[in-house]
Amino acid sequence: MVDSIILLIVLVIMIFAVKGTVKHFKGEGPCCQGGSGEVKKEKRLTGKVIGERDIRIGGMHCSSCAIRCENVLNRIDGLKADVDYKTGLAHIRYTRKISESEIRDAVERAGYKFLA
């Protein structure tokens, strides 16, 4: 009887663990790097947009990762980023000339890989 109860408890724990893992890999659960506490901070550019491009970012696994990258990129003066973790792309628009190293540093500071 005791063995049956222990087996039932282990089974319930495994079910919850599998559900959480599936949500994580679908990008619906908390971020693998410490939780879903990131809040998307909206940014608007002031001034004329002089250019735009897409950059590839590696290491994002969920929407929290994308929000973290987007927030750190949007801290760069004169740059607006929209990040999609599913494609691994960040679409950036800028109102001033911004060096690639400045963008790379921001992405790497957030804990991700700048792939160009």
PDB file of C-alpha atoms in Angstrom:
ATOM      1  CA  MET A   1       0.000   0.000   0.000  1.00  0.00           C
ATOM      2  CA  VAL A   2       2.813   2.424   0.887  1.00  0.00           C
ATOM      3  CA  ASP A   3       4.545   1.600  -2.418  1.00  0.00           C
ATOM      4  CA  SER A   4       1.380   2.536  -4.337  1.00  0.00           C
ATOM      5  CA  ILE A   5       1.145   5.905  -2.595  1.00  0.00           C
ATOM      6  CA  ILE A   6       4.815   6.700  -3.280  1.00  0.00           C
ATOM      7  CA  LEU A   7       4.399   5.652  -6.923  1.00  0.00           C
ATOM      8  CA  LEU A   8       1.334   7.889  -7.270  1.00  0.00           C
ATOM      9  CA  ILE A   9       3.195  10.879  -5.784  1.00  0.00           C
ATOM     10  CA  VAL A  10       6.158  10.362  -8.119  1.00  0.00           C
ATOM     11  CA  LEU A  11       3.794  10.066 -11.100  1.00  0.00           C
ATOM     12  CA  VAL A  12       2.051  13.354 -10.229  1.00  0.00           C
ATOM     13  CA  ILE A  13       5.413  15.130  -9.878  1.00  0.00           C
ATOM     14  CA  MET A  14       6.557  13.772 -13.243  1.00  0.00           C
ATOM     15  CA  ILE A  15       3.370  14.962 -14.961  1.00  0.00           C
ATOM     16  CA  PHE A  16       3.894  18.525 -13.683  1.00  0.00           C
ATOM     17  CA  ALA A  17       7.569  18.422 -14.667  1.00  0.00           C
ATOM     18  CA  VAL A  18       6.779  17.296 -18.227  1.00  0.00           C
ATOM     19  CA  LYS A  19       4.074  19.980 -18.618  1.00  0.00           C
ATOM     20  CA  GLY A  20       6.513  22.675 -17.481  1.00  0.00           C
ATOM     21  CA  THR A  21       9.214  21.417 -19.832  1.00  0.00           C
ATOM     22  CA  VAL A  22       6.851  21.402 -22.809  1.00  0.00           C
ATOM     23  CA  LYS A  23       5.750  24.984 -22.040  1.00  0.00           C
ATOM     24  CA  HIS A  24       9.376  26.055 -21.727  1.00  0.00           C
ATOM     25  CA  PHE A  25      10.404  24.674 -25.103  1.00  0.00           C
ATOM     26  CA  LYS A  26       7.350  26.231 -26.741  1.00  0.00           C
ATOM     27  CA  GLY A  27       8.493  29.564 -25.316  1.00  0.00           C
ATOM     28  CA  GLU A  28       5.442  29.930 -23.097  1.00  0.00           C
ATOM     29  CA  GLY A  29       7.067  29.385 -19.699  1.00  0.00           C
ATOM     30  CA  PRO A  30       9.497  31.398 -17.645  1.00  0.00           C
ATOM     31  CA  CYS A  31      12.853  32.132 -19.187  1.00  0.00           C
ATOM     32  CA  CYS A  32      15.626  29.635 -18.783  1.00  0.00           C
ATOM     33  CA  GLN A  33      17.835  32.420 -17.448  1.00  0.00           C
ATOM     34  CA  GLY A  34      15.946  33.233 -14.302  1.00  0.00           C
ATOM     35  CA  GLY A  35      12.259  33.972 -14.666  1.00  0.00           C
ATOM     36  CA  SER A  36       9.755  35.969 -16.605  1.00  0.00           C
ATOM     37  CA  GLY A  37      10.129  39.212 -14.681  1.00  0.00           C
ATOM     38  CA  GLU A  38      11.145  41.205 -17.766  1.00  0.00           C
ATOM     39  CA  VAL A  39       8.653  43.876 -18.760  1.00  0.00           C
ATOM     40  CA  LYS A  40       8.694  45.172 -22.317  1.00  0.00           C
ATOM     41  CA  LYS A  41       9.592  48.851 -22.329  1.00  0.00           C
ATOM     42  CA  GLU A  42       8.115  50.710 -25.276  1.00  0.00           C
ATOM     43  CA  LYS A  43      10.340  53.143 -27.143  1.00  0.00           C
ATOM     44  CA  ARG A  44       9.638  55.674 -29.862  1.00  0.00           C
ATOM     45  CA  LEU A  45      12.265  57.257 -32.029  1.00  0.00           C
ATOM     46  CA  THR A  46      12.415  61.005 -32.278  1.00  0.00           C
ATOM     47  CA  GLY A  47      13.919  62.312 -35.448  1.00  0.00           C
ATOM     48  CA  LYS A  48      14.230  60.991 -38.958  1.00  0.00           C
ATOM     49  CA  VAL A  49      15.058  57.303 -39.378  1.00  0.00           C
ATOM     50  CA  ILE A  50      18.248  57.115 -41.449  1.00  0.00           C
ATOM     51  CA  GLY A  51      18.476  53.347 -41.700  1.00  0.00           C
ATOM     52  CA  GLU A  52      17.221  49.952 -40.677  1.00  0.00           C
ATOM     53  CA  ARG A  53      18.464  46.381 -40.757  1.00  0.00           C
ATOM     54  CA  ASP A  54      18.002  42.946 -39.261  1.00  0.00           C
ATOM     55  CA  ILE A  55      20.535  41.379 -36.963  1.00  0.00           C
ATOM     56  CA  ARG A  56      20.706  37.734 -35.949  1.00  0.00           C
ATOM     57  CA  ILE A  57      20.844  36.900 -32.240  1.00  0.00           C
ATOM     58  CA  GLY A  58      21.684  33.476 -30.862  1.00  0.00           C
ATOM     59  CA  GLY A  59      20.680  31.907 -27.577  1.00  0.00           C
ATOM     60  CA  MET A  60      17.081  33.108 -27.225  1.00  0.00           C
ATOM     61  CA  HIS A  61      14.612  30.415 -26.168  1.00  0.00           C
ATOM     62  CA  CYS A  62      11.445  32.218 -25.152  1.00  0.00           C
ATOM     63  CA  SER A  63       9.563  35.509 -25.211  1.00  0.00           C
ATOM     64  CA  SER A  64      11.316  36.642 -22.012  1.00  0.00           C
ATOM     65  CA  CYS A  65      14.650  36.281 -23.817  1.00  0.00           C
ATOM     66  CA  ALA A  66      13.341  38.447 -26.666  1.00  0.00           C
ATOM     67  CA  ILE A  67      12.067  41.097 -24.249  1.00  0.00           C
ATOM     68  CA  ARG A  68      15.428  41.151 -22.450  1.00  0.00           C
ATOM     69  CA  CYS A  69      17.283  41.639 -25.769  1.00  0.00           C
ATOM     70  CA  GLU A  70      14.823  44.244 -26.976  1.00  0.00           C
ATOM     71  CA  ASN A  71      15.085  46.257 -23.757  1.00  0.00           C
ATOM     72  CA  VAL A  72      18.878  46.282 -23.766  1.00  0.00           C
ATOM     73  CA  LEU A  73      19.012  47.296 -27.441  1.00  0.00           C
ATOM     74  CA  ASN A  74      16.414  50.015 -26.895  1.00  0.00           C
ATOM     75  CA  ARG A  75      18.680  51.594 -24.253  1.00  0.00           C
ATOM     76  CA  ILE A  76      20.970  52.662 -27.106  1.00  0.00           C
ATOM     77  CA  ASP A  77      20.228  56.281 -27.927  1.00  0.00           C
ATOM     78  CA  GLY A  78      18.706  56.675 -31.402  1.00  0.00           C
ATOM     79  CA  LEU A  79      17.931  52.969 -31.905  1.00  0.00           C
ATOM     80  CA  LYS A  80      14.591  51.124 -31.819  1.00  0.00           C
ATOM     81  CA  ALA A  81      14.547  47.301 -31.840  1.00  0.00           C
ATOM     82  CA  ASP A  82      11.822  44.702 -32.322  1.00  0.00           C
ATOM     83  CA  VAL A  83      13.043  41.198 -31.428  1.00  0.00           C
ATOM     84  CA  ASP A  84      11.498  37.833 -32.374  1.00  0.00           C
ATOM     85  CA  TYR A  85      12.943  34.838 -30.524  1.00  0.00           C
ATOM     86  CA  LYS A  86      11.321  32.326 -32.915  1.00  0.00           C
ATOM     87  CA  THR A  87      13.292  33.609 -35.905  1.00  0.00           C
ATOM     88  CA  GLY A  88      16.266  34.823 -33.861  1.00  0.00           C
ATOM     89  CA  LEU A  89      16.073  38.215 -35.566  1.00  0.00           C
ATOM     90  CA  ALA A  90      16.053  41.751 -34.261  1.00  0.00           C
ATOM     91  CA  HIS A  91      14.756  44.404 -36.647  1.00  0.00           C
ATOM     92  CA  ILE A  92      16.439  47.680 -35.768  1.00  0.00           C
ATOM     93  CA  ARG A  93      15.788  51.238 -36.953  1.00  0.00           C
ATOM     94  CA  TYR A  94      18.085  54.120 -36.107  1.00  0.00           C
ATOM     95  CA  THR A  95      18.203  57.892 -36.282  1.00  0.00           C
ATOM     96  CA  ARG A  96      21.978  58.226 -36.022  1.00  0.00           C
ATOM     97  CA  LYS A  97      24.997  56.245 -37.135  1.00  0.00           C
ATOM     98  CA  ILE A  98      25.506  53.391 -34.651  1.00  0.00           C
ATOM     99  CA  SER A  99      28.554  51.141 -34.738  1.00  0.00           C
ATOM    100  CA  GLU A 100      28.186  47.404 -34.979  1.00  0.00           C
ATOM    101  CA  SER A 101      30.350  47.035 -31.875  1.00  0.00           C
ATOM    102  CA  GLU A 102      27.884  49.119 -29.856  1.00  0.00           C
ATOM    103  CA  ILE A 103      25.067  46.781 -30.900  1.00  0.00           C
ATOM    104  CA  ARG A 104      27.217  43.677 -30.294  1.00  0.00           C
ATOM    105  CA  ASP A 105      28.161  44.893 -26.804  1.00  0.00           C
ATOM    106  CA  ALA A 106      24.498  45.442 -25.897  1.00  0.00           C
ATOM    107  CA  VAL A 107      23.455  41.976 -27.104  1.00  0.00           C
ATOM    108  CA  GLU A 108      26.348  40.267 -25.326  1.00  0.00           C
ATOM    109  CA  ARG A 109      25.717  42.271 -22.156  1.00  0.00           C
ATOM    110  CA  ALA A 110      22.209  40.774 -22.143  1.00  0.00           C
ATOM    111  CA  GLY A 111      23.772  37.303 -22.277  1.00  0.00           C
ATOM    112  CA  TYR A 112      23.146  36.405 -25.928  1.00  0.00           C
ATOM    113  CA  LYS A 113      25.260  35.929 -29.033  1.00  0.00           C
ATOM    114  CA  PHE A 114      25.512  38.576 -31.730  1.00  0.00           C
ATOM    115  CA  LEU A 115      25.588  36.613 -34.995  1.00  0.00           C
ATOM    116  CA  ALA A 116      25.484  39.616 -37.422  1.00  0.00           C
TER     117      ALA A 116
END
